[in-house]
Coordinates of N, CA and C in Angstrom, one line a residue:
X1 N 40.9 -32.1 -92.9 CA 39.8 -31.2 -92.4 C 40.0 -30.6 -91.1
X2 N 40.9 -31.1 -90.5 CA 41.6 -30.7 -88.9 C 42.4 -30.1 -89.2
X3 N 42.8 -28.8 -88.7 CA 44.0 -28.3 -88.6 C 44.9 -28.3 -87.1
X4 N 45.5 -28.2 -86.8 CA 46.4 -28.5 -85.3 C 46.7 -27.1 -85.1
X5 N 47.0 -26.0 -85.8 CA 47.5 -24.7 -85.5 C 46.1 -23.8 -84.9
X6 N 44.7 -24.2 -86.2 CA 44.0 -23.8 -86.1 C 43.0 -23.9 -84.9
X7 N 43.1 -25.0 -84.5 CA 42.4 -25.7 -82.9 C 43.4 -24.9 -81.6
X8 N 44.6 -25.1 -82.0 CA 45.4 -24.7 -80.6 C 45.0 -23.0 -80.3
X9 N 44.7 -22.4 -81.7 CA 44.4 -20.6 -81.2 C 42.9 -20.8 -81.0
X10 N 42.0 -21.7 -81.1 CA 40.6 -21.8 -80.6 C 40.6 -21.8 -79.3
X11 N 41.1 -23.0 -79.3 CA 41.3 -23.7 -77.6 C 41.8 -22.3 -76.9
X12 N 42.8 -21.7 -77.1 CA 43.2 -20.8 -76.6 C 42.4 -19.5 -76.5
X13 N 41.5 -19.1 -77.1 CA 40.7 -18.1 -77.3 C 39.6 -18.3 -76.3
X14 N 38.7 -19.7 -76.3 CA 37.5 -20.1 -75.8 C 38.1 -20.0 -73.9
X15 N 39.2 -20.7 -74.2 CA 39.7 -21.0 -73.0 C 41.0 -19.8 -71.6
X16 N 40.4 -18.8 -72.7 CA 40.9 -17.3 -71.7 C 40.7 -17.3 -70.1
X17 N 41.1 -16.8 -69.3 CA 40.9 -16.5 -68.1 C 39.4 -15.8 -67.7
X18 N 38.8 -15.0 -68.4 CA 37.8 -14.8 -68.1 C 36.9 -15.6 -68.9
X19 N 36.9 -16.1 -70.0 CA 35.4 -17.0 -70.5 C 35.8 -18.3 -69.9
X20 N 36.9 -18.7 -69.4 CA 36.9 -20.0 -68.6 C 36.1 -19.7 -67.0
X21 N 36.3 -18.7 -66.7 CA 35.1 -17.9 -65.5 C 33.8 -18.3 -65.6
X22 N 33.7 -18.3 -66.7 CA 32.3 -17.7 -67.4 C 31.8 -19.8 -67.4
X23 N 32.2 -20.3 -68.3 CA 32.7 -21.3 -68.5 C 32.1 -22.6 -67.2
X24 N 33.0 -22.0 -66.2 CA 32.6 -23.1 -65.2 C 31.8 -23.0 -64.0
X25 N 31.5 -21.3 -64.1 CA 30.4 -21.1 -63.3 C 29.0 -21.8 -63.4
X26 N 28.2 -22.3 -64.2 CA 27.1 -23.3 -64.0 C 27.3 -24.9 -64.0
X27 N 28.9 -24.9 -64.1 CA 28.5 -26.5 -63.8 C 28.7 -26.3 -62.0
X28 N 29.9 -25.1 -62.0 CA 30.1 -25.3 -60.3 C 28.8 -25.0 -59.8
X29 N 27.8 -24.2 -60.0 CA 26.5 -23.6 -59.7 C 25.7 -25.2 -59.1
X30 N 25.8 -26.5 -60.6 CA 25.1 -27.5 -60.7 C 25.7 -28.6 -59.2
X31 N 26.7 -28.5 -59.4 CA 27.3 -29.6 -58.3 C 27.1 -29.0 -56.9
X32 N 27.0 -28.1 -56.7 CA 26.7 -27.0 -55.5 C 25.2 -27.4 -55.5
X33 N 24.1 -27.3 -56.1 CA 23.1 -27.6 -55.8 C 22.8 -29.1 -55.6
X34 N 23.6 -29.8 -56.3 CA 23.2 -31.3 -56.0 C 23.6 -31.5 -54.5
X35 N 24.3 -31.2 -54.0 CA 25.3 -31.4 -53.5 C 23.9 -31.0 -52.0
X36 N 23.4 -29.8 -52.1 CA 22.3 -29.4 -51.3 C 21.1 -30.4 -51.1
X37 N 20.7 -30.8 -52.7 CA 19.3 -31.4 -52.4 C 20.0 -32.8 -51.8
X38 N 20.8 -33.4 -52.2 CA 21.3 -34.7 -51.9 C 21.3 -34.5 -50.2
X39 N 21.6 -33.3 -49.6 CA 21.7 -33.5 -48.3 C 20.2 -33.0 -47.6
X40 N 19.2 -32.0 -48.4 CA 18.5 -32.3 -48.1 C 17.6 -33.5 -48.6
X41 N 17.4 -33.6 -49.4 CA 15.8 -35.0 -49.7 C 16.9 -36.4 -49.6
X42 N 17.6 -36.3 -49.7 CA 18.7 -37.8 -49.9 C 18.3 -38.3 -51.1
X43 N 19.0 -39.7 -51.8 CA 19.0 -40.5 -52.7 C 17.6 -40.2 -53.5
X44 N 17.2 -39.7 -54.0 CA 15.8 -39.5 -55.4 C 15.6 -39.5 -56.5
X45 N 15.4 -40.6 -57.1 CA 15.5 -40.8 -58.7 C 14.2 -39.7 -59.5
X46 N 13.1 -39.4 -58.8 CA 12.7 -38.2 -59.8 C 13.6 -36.9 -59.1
X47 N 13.7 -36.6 -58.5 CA 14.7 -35.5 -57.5 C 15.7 -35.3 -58.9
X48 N 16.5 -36.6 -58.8 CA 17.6 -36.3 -59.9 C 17.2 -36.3 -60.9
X49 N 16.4 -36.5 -61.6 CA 15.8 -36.1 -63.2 C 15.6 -35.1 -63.2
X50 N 14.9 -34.7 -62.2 CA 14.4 -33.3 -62.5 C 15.5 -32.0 -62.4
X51 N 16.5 -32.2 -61.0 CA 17.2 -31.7 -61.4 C 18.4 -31.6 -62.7
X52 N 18.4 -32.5 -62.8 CA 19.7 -32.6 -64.7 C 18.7 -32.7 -65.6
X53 N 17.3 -32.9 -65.9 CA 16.3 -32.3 -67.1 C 16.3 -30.6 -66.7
X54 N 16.0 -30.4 -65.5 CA 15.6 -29.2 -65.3 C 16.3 -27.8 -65.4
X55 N 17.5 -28.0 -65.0 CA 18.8 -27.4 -64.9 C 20.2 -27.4 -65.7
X56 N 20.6 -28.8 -65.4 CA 21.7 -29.2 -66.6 C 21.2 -29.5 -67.7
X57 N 20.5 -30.1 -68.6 CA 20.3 -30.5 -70.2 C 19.4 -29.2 -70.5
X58 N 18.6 -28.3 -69.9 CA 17.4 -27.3 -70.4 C 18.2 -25.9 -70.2
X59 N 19.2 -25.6 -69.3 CA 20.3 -24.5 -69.1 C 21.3 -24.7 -69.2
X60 N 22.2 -25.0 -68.2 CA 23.4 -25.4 -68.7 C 23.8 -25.8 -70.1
X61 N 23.9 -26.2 -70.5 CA 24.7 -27.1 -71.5 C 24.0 -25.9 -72.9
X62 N 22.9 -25.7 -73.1 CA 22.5 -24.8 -74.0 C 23.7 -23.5 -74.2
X63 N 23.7 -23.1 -72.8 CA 24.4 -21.9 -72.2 C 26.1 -22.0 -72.5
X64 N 26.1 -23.5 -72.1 CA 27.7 -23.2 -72.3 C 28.0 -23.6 -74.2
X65 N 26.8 -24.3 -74.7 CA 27.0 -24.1 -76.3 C 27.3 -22.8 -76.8
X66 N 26.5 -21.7 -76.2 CA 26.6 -20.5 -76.8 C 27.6 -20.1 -76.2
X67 N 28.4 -19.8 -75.7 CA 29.8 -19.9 -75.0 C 30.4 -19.6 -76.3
X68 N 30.7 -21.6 -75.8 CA 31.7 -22.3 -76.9 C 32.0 -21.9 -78.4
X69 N 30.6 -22.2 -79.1 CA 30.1 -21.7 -80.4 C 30.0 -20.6 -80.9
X70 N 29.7 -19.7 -80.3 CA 29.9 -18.3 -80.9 C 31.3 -17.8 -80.6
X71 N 32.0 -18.1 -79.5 CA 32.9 -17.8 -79.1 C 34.4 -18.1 -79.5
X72 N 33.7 -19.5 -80.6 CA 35.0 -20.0 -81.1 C 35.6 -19.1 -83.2
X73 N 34.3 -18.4 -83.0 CA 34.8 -17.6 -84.3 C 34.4 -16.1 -84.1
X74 N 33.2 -16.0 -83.7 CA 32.4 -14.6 -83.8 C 33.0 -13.3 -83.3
X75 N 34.7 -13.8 -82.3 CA 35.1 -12.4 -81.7 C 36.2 -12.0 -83.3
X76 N 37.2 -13.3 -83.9 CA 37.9 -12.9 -84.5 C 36.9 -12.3 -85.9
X77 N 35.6 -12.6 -86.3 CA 35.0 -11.6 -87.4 C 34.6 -10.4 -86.6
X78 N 34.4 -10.2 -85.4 CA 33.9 -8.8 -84.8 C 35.3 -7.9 -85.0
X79 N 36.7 -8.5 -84.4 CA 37.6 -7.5 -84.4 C 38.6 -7.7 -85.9
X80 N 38.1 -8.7 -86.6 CA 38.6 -8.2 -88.1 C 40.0 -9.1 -88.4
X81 N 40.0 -9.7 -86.9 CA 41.5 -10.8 -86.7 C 41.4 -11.9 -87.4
X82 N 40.0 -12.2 -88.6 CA 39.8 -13.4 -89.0 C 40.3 -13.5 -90.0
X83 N 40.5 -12.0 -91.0 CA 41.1 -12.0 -91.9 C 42.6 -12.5 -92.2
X84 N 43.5 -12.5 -90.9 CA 44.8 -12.8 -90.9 C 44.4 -14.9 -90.9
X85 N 43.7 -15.1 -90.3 CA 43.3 -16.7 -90.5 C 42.9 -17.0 -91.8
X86 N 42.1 -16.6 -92.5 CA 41.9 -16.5 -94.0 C 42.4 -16.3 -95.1
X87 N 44.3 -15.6 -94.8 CA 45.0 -15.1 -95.6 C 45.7 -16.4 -95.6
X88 N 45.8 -17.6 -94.6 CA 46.5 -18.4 -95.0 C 46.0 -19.8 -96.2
X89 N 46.8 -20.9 -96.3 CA 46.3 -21.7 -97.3 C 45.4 -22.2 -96.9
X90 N 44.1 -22.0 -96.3 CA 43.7 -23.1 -95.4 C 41.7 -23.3 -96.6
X91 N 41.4 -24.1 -96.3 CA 40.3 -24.4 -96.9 C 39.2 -24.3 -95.8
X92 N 38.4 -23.2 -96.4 CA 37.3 -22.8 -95.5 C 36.2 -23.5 -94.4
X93 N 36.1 -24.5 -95.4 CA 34.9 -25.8 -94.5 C 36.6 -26.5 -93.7
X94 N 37.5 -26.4 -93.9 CA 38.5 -27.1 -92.7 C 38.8 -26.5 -91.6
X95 N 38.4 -25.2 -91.6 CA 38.6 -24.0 -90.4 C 37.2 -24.1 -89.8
X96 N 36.3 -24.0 -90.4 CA 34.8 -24.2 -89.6 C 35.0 -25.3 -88.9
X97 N 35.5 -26.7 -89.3 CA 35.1 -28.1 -89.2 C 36.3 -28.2 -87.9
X98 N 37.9 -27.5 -87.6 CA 38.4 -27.5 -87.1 C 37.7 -26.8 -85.6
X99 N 37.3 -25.6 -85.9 CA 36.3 -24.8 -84.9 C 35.4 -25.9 -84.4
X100 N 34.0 -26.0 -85.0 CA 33.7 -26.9 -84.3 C 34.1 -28.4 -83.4
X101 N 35.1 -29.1 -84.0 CA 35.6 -29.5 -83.3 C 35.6 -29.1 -81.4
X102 N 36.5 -27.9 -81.7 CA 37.0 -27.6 -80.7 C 36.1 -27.1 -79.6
X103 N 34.7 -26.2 -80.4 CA 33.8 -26.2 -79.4 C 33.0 -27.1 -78.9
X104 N 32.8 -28.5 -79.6 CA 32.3 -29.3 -79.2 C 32.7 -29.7 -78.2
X105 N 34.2 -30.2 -78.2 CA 35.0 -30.3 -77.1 C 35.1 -29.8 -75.6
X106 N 35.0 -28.3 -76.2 CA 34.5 -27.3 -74.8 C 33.4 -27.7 -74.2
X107 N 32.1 -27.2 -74.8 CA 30.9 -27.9 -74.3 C 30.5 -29.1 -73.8
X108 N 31.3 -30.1 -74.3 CA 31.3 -31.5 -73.7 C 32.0 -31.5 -72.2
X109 N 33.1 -31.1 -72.2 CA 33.8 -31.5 -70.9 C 33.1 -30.4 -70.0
X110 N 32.3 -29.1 -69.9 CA 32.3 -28.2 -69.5 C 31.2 -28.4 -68.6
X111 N 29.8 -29.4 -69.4 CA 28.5 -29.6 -69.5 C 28.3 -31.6 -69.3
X112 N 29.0 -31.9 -69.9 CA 28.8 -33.3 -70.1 C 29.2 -34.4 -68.7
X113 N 30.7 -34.0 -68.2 CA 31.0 -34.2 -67.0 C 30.2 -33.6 -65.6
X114 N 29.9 -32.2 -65.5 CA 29.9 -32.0 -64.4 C 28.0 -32.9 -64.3
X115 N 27.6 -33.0 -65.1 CA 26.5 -33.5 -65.4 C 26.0 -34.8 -65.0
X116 N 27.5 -35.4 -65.2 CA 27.8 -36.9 -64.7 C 28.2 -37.2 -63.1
X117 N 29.2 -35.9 -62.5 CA 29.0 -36.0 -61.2 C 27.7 -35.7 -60.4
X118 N 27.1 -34.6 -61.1 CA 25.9 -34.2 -60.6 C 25.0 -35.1 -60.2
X119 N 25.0 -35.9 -61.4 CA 23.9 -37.1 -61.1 C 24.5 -38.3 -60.1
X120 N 25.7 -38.4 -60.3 CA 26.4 -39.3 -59.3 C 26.2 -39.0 -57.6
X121 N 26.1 -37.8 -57.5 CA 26.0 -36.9 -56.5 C 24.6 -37.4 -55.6
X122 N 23.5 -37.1 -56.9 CA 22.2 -36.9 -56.6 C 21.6 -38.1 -56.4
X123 N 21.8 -39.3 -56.9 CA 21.6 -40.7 -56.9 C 22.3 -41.9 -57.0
X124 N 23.4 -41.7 -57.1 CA 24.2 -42.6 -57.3 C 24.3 -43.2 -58.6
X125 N 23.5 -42.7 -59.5 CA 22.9 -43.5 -61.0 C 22.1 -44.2 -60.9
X126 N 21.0 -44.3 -59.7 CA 20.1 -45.3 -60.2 C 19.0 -44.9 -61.4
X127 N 18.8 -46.2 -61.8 CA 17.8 -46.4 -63.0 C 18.8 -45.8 -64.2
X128 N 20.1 -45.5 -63.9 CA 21.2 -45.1 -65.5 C 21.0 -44.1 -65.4
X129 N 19.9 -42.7 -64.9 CA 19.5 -41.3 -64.6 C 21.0 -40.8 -65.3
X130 N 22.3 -40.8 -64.0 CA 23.3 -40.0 -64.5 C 23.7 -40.2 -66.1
X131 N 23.8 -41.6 -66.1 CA 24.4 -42.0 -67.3 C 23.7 -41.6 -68.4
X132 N 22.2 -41.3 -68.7 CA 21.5 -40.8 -69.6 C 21.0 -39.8 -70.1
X133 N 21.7 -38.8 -69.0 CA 21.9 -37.5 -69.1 C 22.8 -37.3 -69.1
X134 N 23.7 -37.4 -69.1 CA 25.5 -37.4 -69.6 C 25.4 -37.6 -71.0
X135 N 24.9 -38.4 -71.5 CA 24.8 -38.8 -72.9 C 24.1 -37.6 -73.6
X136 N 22.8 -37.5 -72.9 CA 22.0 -36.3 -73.7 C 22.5 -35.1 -73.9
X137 N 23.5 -34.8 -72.8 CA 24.7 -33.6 -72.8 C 25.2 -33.9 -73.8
X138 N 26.6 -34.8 -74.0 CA 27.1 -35.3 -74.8 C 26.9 -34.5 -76.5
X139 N 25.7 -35.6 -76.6 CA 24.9 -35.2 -78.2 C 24.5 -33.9 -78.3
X140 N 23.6 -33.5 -77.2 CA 23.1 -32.2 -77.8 C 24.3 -30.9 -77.7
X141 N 25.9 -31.3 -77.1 CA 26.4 -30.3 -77.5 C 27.3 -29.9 -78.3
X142 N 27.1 -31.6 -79.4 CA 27.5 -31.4 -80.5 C 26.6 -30.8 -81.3
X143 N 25.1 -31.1 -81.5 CA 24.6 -29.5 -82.3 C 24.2 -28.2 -81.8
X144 N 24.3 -28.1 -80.4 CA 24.2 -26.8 -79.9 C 25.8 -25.8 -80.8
X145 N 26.7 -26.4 -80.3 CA 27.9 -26.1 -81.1 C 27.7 -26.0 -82.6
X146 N 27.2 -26.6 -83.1 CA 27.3 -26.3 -84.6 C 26.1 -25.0 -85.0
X147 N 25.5 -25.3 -84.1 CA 24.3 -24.2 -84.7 C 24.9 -22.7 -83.6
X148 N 25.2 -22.8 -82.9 CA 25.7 -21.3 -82.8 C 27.0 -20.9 -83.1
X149 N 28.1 -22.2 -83.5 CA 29.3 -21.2 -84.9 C 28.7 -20.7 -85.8
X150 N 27.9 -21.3 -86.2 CA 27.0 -20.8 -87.4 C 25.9 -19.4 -87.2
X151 N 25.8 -19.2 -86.5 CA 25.1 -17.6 -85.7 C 26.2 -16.9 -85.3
X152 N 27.6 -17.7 -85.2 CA 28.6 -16.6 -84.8 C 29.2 -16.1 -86.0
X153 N 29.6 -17.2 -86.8 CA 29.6 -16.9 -88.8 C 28.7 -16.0 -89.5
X154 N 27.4 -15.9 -88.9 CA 26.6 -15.0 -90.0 C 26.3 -13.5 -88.9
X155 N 26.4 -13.3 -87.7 CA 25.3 -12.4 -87.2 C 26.7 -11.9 -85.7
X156 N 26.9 -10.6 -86.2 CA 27.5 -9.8 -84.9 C 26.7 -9.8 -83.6
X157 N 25.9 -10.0 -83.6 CA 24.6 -10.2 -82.4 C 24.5 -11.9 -81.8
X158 N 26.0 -12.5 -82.4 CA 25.9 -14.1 -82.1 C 25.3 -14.3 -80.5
X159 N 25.3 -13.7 -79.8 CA 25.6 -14.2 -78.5 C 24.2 -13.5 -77.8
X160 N 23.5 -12.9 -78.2 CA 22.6 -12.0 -77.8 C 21.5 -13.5 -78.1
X161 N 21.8 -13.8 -79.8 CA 20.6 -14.5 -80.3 C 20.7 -16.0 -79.9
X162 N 21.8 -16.1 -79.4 CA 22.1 -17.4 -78.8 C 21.4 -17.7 -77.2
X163 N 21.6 -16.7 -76.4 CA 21.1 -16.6 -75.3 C 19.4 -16.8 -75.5
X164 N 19.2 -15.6 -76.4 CA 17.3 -16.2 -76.5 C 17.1 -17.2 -76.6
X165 N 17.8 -18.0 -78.1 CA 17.2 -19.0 -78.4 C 17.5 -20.4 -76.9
X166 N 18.8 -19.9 -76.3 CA 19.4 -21.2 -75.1 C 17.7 -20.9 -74.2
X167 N 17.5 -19.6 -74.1 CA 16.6 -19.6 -72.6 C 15.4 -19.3 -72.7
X168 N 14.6 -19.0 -74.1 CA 13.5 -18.6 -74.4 C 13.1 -19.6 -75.0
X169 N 13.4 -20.0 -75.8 CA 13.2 -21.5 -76.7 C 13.2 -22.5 -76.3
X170 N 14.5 -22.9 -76.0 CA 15.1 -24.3 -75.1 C 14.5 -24.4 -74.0
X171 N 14.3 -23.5 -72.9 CA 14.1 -23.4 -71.6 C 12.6 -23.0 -71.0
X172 N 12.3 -22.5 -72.1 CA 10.7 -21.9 -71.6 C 9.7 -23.0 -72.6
X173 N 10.0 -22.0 -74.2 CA 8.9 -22.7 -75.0 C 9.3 -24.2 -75.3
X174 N 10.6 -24.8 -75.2 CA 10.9 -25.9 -75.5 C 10.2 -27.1 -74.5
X175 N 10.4 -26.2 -73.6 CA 9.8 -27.4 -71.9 C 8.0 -27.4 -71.8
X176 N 7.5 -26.0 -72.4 CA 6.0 -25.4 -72.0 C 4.9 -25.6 -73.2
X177 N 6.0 -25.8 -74.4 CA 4.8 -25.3 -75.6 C 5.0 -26.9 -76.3
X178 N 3.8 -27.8 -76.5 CA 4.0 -29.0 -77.2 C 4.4 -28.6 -78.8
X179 N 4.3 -27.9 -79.5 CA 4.1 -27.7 -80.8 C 5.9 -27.5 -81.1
X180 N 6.5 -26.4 -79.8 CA 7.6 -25.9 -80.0 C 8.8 -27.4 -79.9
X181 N 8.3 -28.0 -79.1 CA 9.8 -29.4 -78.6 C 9.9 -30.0 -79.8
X182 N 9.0 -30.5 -80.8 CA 9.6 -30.7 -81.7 C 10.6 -30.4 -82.5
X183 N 10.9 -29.1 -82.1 CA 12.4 -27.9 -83.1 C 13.2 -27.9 -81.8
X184 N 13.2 -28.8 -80.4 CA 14.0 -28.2 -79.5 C 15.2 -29.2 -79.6
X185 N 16.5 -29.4 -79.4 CA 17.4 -29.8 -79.5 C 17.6 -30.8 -77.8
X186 N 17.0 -30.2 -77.1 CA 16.8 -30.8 -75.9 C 16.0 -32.0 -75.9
X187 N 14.7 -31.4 -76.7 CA 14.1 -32.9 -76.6 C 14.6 -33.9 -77.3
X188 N 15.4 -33.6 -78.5 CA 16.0 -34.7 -79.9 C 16.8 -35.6 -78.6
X189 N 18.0 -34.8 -77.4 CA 18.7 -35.8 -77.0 C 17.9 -36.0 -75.6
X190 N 16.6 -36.2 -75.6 CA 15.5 -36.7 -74.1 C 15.5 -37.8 -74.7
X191 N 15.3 -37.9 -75.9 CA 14.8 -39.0 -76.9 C 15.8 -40.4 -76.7
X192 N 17.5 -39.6 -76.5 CA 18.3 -40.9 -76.7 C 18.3 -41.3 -74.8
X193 N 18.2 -39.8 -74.1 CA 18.2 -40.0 -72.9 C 17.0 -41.5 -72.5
X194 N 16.1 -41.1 -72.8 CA 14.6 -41.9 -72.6 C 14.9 -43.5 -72.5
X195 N 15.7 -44.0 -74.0 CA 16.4 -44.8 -74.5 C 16.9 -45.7 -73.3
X196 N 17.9 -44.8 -72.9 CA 18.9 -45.1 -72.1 C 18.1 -45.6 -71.0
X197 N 17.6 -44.7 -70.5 CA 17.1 -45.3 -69.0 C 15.7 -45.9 -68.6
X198 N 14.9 -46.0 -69.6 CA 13.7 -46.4 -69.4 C 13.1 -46.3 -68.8
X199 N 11.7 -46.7 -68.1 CA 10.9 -46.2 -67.6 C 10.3 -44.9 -68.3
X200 N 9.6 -44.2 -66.7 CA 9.2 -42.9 -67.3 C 9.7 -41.5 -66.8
X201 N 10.7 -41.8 -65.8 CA 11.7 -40.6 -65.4 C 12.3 -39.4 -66.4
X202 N 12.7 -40.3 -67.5 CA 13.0 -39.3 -68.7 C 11.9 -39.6 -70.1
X203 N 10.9 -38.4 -70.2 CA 10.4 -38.7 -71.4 C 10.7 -37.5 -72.4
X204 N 10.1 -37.4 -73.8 CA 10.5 -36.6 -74.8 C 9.4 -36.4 -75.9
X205 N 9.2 -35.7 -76.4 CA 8.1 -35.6 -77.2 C 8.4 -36.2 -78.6
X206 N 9.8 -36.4 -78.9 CA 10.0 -37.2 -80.0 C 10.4 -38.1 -80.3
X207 N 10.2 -38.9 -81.3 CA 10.6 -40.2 -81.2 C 12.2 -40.4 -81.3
X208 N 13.0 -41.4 -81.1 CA 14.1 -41.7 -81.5 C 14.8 -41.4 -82.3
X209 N 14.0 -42.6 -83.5 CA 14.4 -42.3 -85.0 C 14.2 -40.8 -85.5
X210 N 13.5 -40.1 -85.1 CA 12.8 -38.7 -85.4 C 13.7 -37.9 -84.9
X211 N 14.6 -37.7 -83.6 CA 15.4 -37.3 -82.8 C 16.7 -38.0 -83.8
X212 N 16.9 -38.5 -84.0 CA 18.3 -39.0 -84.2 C 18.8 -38.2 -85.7
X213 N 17.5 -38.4 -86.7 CA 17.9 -37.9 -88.0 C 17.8 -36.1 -87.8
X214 N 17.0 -35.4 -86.8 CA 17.2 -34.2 -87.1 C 18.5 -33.8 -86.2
X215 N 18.7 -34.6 -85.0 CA 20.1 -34.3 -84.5 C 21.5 -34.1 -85.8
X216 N 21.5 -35.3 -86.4 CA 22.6 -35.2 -87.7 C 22.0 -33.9 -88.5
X217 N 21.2 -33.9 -89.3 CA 20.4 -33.2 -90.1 C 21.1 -31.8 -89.6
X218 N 20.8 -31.3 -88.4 CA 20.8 -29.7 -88.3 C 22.0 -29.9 -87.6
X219 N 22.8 -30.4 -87.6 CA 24.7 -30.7 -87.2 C 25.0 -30.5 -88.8
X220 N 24.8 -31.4 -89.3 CA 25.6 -31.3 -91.1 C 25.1 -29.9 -91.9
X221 N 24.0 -29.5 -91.5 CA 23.8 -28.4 -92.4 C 24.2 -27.2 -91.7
X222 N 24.2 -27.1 -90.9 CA 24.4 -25.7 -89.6 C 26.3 -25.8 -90.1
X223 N 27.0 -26.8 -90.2 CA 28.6 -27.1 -90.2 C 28.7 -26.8 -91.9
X224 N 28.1 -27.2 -92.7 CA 28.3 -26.9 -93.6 C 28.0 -25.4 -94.4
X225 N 26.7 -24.6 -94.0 CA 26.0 -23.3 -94.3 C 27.4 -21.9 -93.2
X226 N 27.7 -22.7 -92.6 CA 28.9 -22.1 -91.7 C 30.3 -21.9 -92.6
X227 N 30.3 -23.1 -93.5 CA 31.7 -23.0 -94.1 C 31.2 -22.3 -95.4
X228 N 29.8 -22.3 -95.8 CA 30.1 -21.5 -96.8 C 29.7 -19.6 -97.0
X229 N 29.4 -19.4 -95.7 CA 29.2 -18.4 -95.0 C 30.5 -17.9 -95.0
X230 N 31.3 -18.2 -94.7 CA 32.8 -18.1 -94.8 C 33.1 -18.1 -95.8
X231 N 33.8 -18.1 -96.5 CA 33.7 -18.2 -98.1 C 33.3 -17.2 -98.4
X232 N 32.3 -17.2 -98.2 CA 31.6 -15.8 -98.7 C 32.4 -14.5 -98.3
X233 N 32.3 -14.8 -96.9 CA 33.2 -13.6 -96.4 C 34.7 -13.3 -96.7
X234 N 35.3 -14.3 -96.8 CA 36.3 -14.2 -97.8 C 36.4 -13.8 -99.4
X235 N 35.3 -13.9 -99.9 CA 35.3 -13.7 -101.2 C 35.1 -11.9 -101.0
X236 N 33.9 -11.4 -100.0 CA 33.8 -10.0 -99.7 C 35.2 -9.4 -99.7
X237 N 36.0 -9.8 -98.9 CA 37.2 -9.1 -98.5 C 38.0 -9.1 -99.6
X238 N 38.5 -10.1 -100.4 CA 38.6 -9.8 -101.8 C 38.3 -8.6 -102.2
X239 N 37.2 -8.5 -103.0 CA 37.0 -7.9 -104.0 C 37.0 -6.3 -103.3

């Protein structure tokens, strides 16, 4: 289900000179600002929640999903380069499954790390804060990644519709509207964050077990509706 050829022209594609720009501009944004409050307010365990709920897990990391994810297929269906990927032996759900991979990957180190200094920055880890938002990163940018290959698979507008949903949804209605967090991908991993650090520093409107099965849930179908979305598109070019 891996391919090695197929990852190294991902990696390669995601990891250009300009979208690596693009890329590390909000984690460096994130460490730059800890880096501030730490010198203004000093050591603050709500200080640092708030910052990495507020900033890194609710922007960042949404942000650099849509990056990664749309970015790891949606230029080669725009410019038509996908069809030379398609023409070889490869099995459709193994080129999706390879992609995701690789944007997961991106997202993780991009969002998951600087996330981890950040918080190291801002507190040192007390109460686990860094550690449980590192984790929340982590998780949620393995389904942020699968749900926007899959907007980059079906919709030339991948990155437009990615942005709404990272900063309108995730970031406004997901933080403002109780009804909405339940569909928010942020709250699914507050839920394992919550977990992690106890107390009431990090809370989430969903439960755990509730959080955990729609985390898999909309990872396996978004990876799967992706490969056969493909397929499809290959079957078009065919005929």
């Amino acid at each position: 289900m891996y391919d090695p050829t197929v990852a190294r022209l991902t990696y390669r594609a995601l990891l250009g000179r300009r979208r690596a720009l693009i890329l590390g501009a909000l984690p460096l944004l994130l460490i730059v600002i800890s880096v501030a409050v730490r010198v203004l307010t000093g050591a603050d365990d709500q200080t640092a929640s708030d910052v990495l709920g507020g900033f890194a897990l609710a922007t960042m990391v949404p942000i650099i999903g849509v990056i990664a994810g749309t970015g790891a297929i949606g230029p080669e269906i725009d410019d038509g380069s996908v069809v030379y990927l398609l023409s070889k032996p490869l099995k459709r759900p193994a080129i999706i499954f390879t992609k995701l991979i690789v944007a997961i990957a991106v997202t993780m180190v991009f969002s998951a790390v600087p996330t981890l200094i950040a918080g190291l920055i801002l507190n040192g880890n007390g109460q686990q804060i860094a550690v449980a938002y590192t984790v929340a990163a982590l998780i949620s940018s393995i389904a942020y990644s699968a749900l926007f290959l899959l907007l980059g698979t079906v919709s030339r507008h991948a990155v437009v519709f990615g942005l709404v949903y990272a900063l309108v949804w995730e970031a406004l209605f997901g933080s403002l509207v109780p009804g909405a967090r339940t569909l928010s991908v942020q709250q699914w991993s507050l839920a394992v964050a919550h977990k992690l650090a106890g107390g009431d520093l990090i809370t989430s409107d969903v439960s755990l077990p509730t959080a955990t099965v729609l985390l898999v849930a909309v990872t396996v179908l978004a990876t799967w509706y992706a490969g056969q979305k493909l397929r499809s598109l290959t079957l078009a070019g065919e005929e």
